[in-house]
Amino acid sequence: KVTVKLVDANNYKWQGLNGDDESADQTYSFEIAKKAVKVTWEYASSYTYNGEVFTTPKATYKNVNNESVELTPSCDKSEFKAAGTYKFTVVTDNSNYLLSDTELKITVNKATRTVTDNMPTDLVYTGTAISSSTYTTWFTKADTDGKLTVSLVGATEMKNAGEYTLSVSVAETDNYEAFSQDYTVTIAKATVTKPAKPAEKYTYNGYEYTFFTTSSLYASAYVENLSVS
């Protein structure tokens, strides 16, 4: 509010005014509006959970002198880390500025699991089934969130020579996507040593000749069924 007075009211009057108003003080009211400024946010193009606390986005605006003024964002969650959506807000204590774009929402995506297979490539038939506790150890995951499950598909046991399918899965958790993948493992046939060829001609001696015994044909302790006829 501004008041204008006539210094010499005896000799001057306001143009266009008569009577009591011709030399009265003139009062004017006006308002200085806040300067509207846009908040500029600086943040990563994407966020994926990695177990670490992310850096808070940077927020600034330009003042009347074209100087950058940094603001302090507040977050609706106590920690900017886990997968989910976060809202950041800024305000200014300078009453001469009116901020726009004062809110920013950021989504932290769930991480993709990394599962490593250490399946043996030299499995050979032994006559003994490979237990689930054994083939489960063939797979490991990088994270500690959730349980890794290994299941034998299409067979009741992993024993005989052939190909087997193992289904590996980890359920979705708060910070990780679900994982599911099938793996093929092969058990090779065991080898048996071919016996030496017997003589082609024998002379009768009144006794029964014995050419082979079953035990002489074993290549290893794992051969189960051999017969000689």
Coordinates of C-alpha atoms in Angstrom, one line a residue:
K1 CA 0.0 0.0 0.0
V2 CA 1.4 3.4 -1.0
T3 CA 0.2 6.9 0.0
V4 CA 0.9 10.0 -2.1
K5 CA 0.7 13.4 -0.4
L6 CA 0.7 16.9 -1.9
V7 CA 3.6 18.8 -0.4
D8 CA 2.0 22.2 -1.1
A9 CA -1.7 21.6 -0.7
N10 CA -2.3 25.4 -0.5
N11 CA -1.2 25.9 -4.1
Y12 CA -1.9 22.5 -5.7
K13 CA -4.7 20.2 -6.0
W14 CA -5.3 16.9 -7.7
Q15 CA -6.4 17.1 -11.3
G16 CA -10.0 15.9 -11.7
L17 CA -10.9 16.0 -8.0
N18 CA -13.0 18.6 -6.3
G19 CA -14.1 19.5 -2.8
D20 CA -12.5 17.6 0.1
D21 CA -10.7 15.2 -2.3
E22 CA -8.9 17.9 -4.4
S23 CA -5.9 17.9 -2.0
A24 CA -6.5 14.7 0.1
D25 CA -3.8 12.1 0.4
Q26 CA -4.1 9.4 -2.3
T27 CA -3.6 5.8 -1.3
Y28 CA -2.9 3.0 -3.7
S29 CA -2.8 -0.8 -3.0
F30 CA -1.0 -3.3 -5.1
E31 CA 0.7 -6.7 -4.8
I32 CA 4.1 -8.0 -5.8
A33 CA 3.4 -11.5 -7.0
K34 CA 5.7 -14.4 -6.2
K35 CA 8.0 -15.4 -9.1
A36 CA 6.9 -18.7 -10.5
V37 CA 9.8 -21.1 -11.1
K38 CA 9.9 -24.7 -12.2
V39 CA 11.8 -27.3 -10.1
T40 CA 14.4 -29.3 -12.1
W41 CA 15.0 -32.9 -11.0
E42 CA 18.1 -34.9 -11.6
Y43 CA 17.9 -38.6 -11.2
A44 CA 18.8 -41.9 -12.9
S45 CA 16.9 -43.1 -15.9
S46 CA 15.9 -46.3 -14.1
Y47 CA 16.4 -48.0 -10.8
T48 CA 16.6 -51.7 -10.0
Y49 CA 17.0 -53.2 -6.6
N50 CA 20.7 -54.0 -5.8
G51 CA 20.7 -54.2 -2.0
E52 CA 22.2 -50.7 -1.7
V53 CA 20.6 -47.4 -0.7
F54 CA 20.2 -45.2 -3.8
T55 CA 21.3 -41.5 -3.9
T56 CA 18.4 -39.1 -3.3
P57 CA 17.4 -37.2 -6.5
K58 CA 18.7 -33.6 -6.8
A59 CA 16.2 -30.7 -7.0
T60 CA 17.0 -27.1 -8.0
Y61 CA 15.4 -24.0 -9.4
K62 CA 16.7 -20.7 -10.9
N63 CA 16.3 -17.5 -8.9
V64 CA 15.9 -14.0 -10.4
N65 CA 19.7 -13.8 -10.9
N66 CA 19.6 -17.0 -12.9
E67 CA 21.5 -18.7 -10.1
S68 CA 20.8 -22.3 -9.3
V69 CA 19.3 -22.8 -5.9
E70 CA 19.3 -26.4 -4.5
L71 CA 16.4 -27.8 -2.5
T72 CA 16.3 -30.7 0.0
P73 CA 13.8 -33.4 -1.1
S74 CA 11.9 -35.3 1.5
C75 CA 10.8 -38.9 0.8
D76 CA 7.6 -40.7 1.8
K77 CA 9.6 -43.7 2.9
S78 CA 12.4 -43.9 5.4
E79 CA 14.9 -45.5 3.0
F80 CA 15.4 -45.3 -0.8
K81 CA 16.4 -48.9 -1.3
A82 CA 13.8 -51.6 -1.7
A83 CA 11.7 -52.3 -4.8
G84 CA 8.6 -50.2 -4.9
T85 CA 7.4 -46.6 -5.7
Y86 CA 8.8 -43.6 -3.9
K87 CA 7.5 -40.0 -3.8
F88 CA 9.9 -37.1 -3.3
T89 CA 8.7 -33.6 -2.4
V90 CA 10.4 -30.2 -2.2
V91 CA 9.4 -26.9 -0.6
T92 CA 11.2 -23.5 -0.3
D93 CA 11.4 -21.2 2.7
N94 CA 11.8 -18.2 0.3
S95 CA 8.4 -16.5 0.2
N96 CA 9.3 -14.7 -3.0
Y97 CA 9.1 -17.8 -5.2
L98 CA 6.2 -20.1 -6.2
L99 CA 7.5 -23.6 -7.1
S100 CA 6.0 -25.9 -9.6
D101 CA 6.8 -29.6 -10.3
T102 CA 7.5 -30.1 -6.6
E103 CA 6.8 -33.8 -6.6
L104 CA 8.7 -36.7 -8.2
K105 CA 7.7 -40.3 -8.2
I106 CA 10.3 -43.0 -8.8
T107 CA 9.9 -46.8 -9.2
V108 CA 12.6 -49.2 -8.1
N109 CA 12.2 -52.4 -10.1
K110 CA 12.6 -55.9 -8.7
A111 CA 15.9 -57.5 -9.5
T112 CA 16.3 -60.4 -11.9
R113 CA 17.7 -63.5 -10.2
T114 CA 21.1 -65.0 -11.2
V115 CA 21.2 -68.8 -10.9
T116 CA 24.4 -70.6 -11.7
D117 CA 24.4 -74.3 -12.6
N118 CA 27.4 -76.5 -11.7
M119 CA 26.0 -79.7 -13.2
P120 CA 28.6 -82.4 -13.7
T121 CA 29.3 -83.4 -17.3
D122 CA 30.9 -86.7 -16.6
L123 CA 28.1 -88.7 -14.9
V124 CA 28.2 -92.4 -15.5
Y125 CA 25.8 -95.1 -14.5
T126 CA 26.7 -96.6 -11.2
G127 CA 23.6 -98.5 -10.2
T128 CA 22.9 -96.0 -7.4
A129 CA 20.3 -93.3 -7.8
I130 CA 21.5 -89.7 -7.4
S131 CA 19.6 -88.2 -4.5
S132 CA 17.7 -84.9 -4.6
S133 CA 20.0 -83.5 -1.9
T134 CA 22.9 -84.1 -4.3
Y135 CA 21.4 -82.6 -7.5
T136 CA 20.1 -79.6 -5.6
T137 CA 23.6 -78.6 -4.7
W138 CA 24.4 -78.3 -8.5
F139 CA 22.6 -75.0 -8.5
T140 CA 23.3 -71.8 -6.6
K141 CA 21.8 -68.3 -6.6
A142 CA 23.6 -65.0 -6.1
D143 CA 21.0 -63.6 -3.6
T144 CA 19.9 -64.8 -0.2
D145 CA 16.2 -63.9 -0.7
G146 CA 13.9 -66.8 -1.2
K147 CA 14.4 -70.6 -1.4
L148 CA 15.8 -72.3 -4.5
T149 CA 13.9 -75.5 -5.4
V150 CA 15.2 -78.2 -7.8
S151 CA 12.7 -80.9 -9.0
L152 CA 13.2 -84.0 -11.1
V153 CA 10.7 -83.9 -14.0
G154 CA 9.3 -86.9 -15.8
A155 CA 11.0 -89.6 -13.7
T156 CA 10.8 -90.9 -10.2
E157 CA 14.6 -91.2 -9.7
M158 CA 17.8 -90.3 -11.5
K159 CA 19.6 -93.6 -11.8
N160 CA 19.7 -95.3 -15.2
A161 CA 21.7 -94.1 -18.1
G162 CA 19.9 -91.4 -20.2
E163 CA 18.8 -87.8 -20.1
Y164 CA 16.9 -86.2 -17.2
T165 CA 15.2 -82.9 -16.8
L166 CA 15.7 -80.8 -13.7
S167 CA 13.3 -77.9 -13.1
V168 CA 14.9 -75.1 -11.0
S169 CA 12.7 -72.3 -9.5
V170 CA 12.7 -69.5 -7.0
A171 CA 9.4 -67.8 -6.0
E172 CA 8.9 -64.0 -6.5
T173 CA 9.8 -62.0 -3.4
D174 CA 9.6 -58.3 -2.4
N175 CA 12.8 -57.4 -4.2
Y176 CA 13.3 -60.2 -6.7
E177 CA 11.5 -61.5 -9.8
A178 CA 10.5 -65.2 -9.9
F179 CA 13.0 -67.6 -11.6
S180 CA 12.1 -70.7 -13.4
Q181 CA 14.2 -72.7 -15.9
D182 CA 14.7 -76.4 -17.0
Y183 CA 18.1 -78.0 -17.3
T184 CA 19.1 -81.3 -18.9
V185 CA 21.5 -83.7 -17.3
T186 CA 22.9 -86.8 -18.9
I187 CA 24.0 -90.1 -17.2
A188 CA 26.3 -92.0 -19.6
K189 CA 26.3 -95.8 -19.9
A190 CA 28.9 -97.6 -17.9
T191 CA 31.6 -99.4 -20.0
V192 CA 32.3 -103.2 -19.8
T193 CA 35.6 -104.7 -20.8
K194 CA 35.2 -107.2 -23.6
P195 CA 36.6 -110.6 -22.6
A196 CA 39.5 -112.2 -24.5
K197 CA 38.5 -114.7 -27.2
P198 CA 38.9 -118.4 -26.1
A199 CA 40.8 -120.9 -28.2
E200 CA 38.9 -122.1 -31.3
K201 CA 39.8 -125.8 -30.9
Y202 CA 39.8 -128.0 -27.9
T203 CA 40.6 -131.8 -27.5
Y204 CA 38.3 -134.0 -25.5
N205 CA 39.8 -134.8 -22.1
G206 CA 36.8 -136.2 -20.2
Y207 CA 36.3 -133.0 -18.3
E208 CA 33.9 -130.1 -18.7
Y209 CA 35.6 -127.0 -20.1
T210 CA 34.9 -123.6 -18.4
F211 CA 35.4 -120.8 -20.8
F212 CA 34.1 -117.8 -18.8
T213 CA 32.8 -117.0 -15.4
T214 CA 30.4 -114.2 -14.8
S215 CA 32.8 -112.5 -12.4
S216 CA 35.5 -112.5 -15.1
L217 CA 33.4 -110.2 -17.2
Y218 CA 33.0 -107.4 -14.7
A219 CA 34.6 -104.2 -15.8
S220 CA 33.8 -102.6 -12.4
A221 CA 31.9 -103.2 -9.3
Y222 CA 28.8 -101.4 -10.7
V223 CA 27.9 -103.9 -13.5
E224 CA 24.7 -105.6 -12.3
N225 CA 23.6 -108.1 -15.0
L226 CA 25.9 -110.2 -17.1
S227 CA 25.3 -113.7 -18.2
V228 CA 27.2 -116.4 -20.1
S229 CA 25.4 -119.1 -22.1

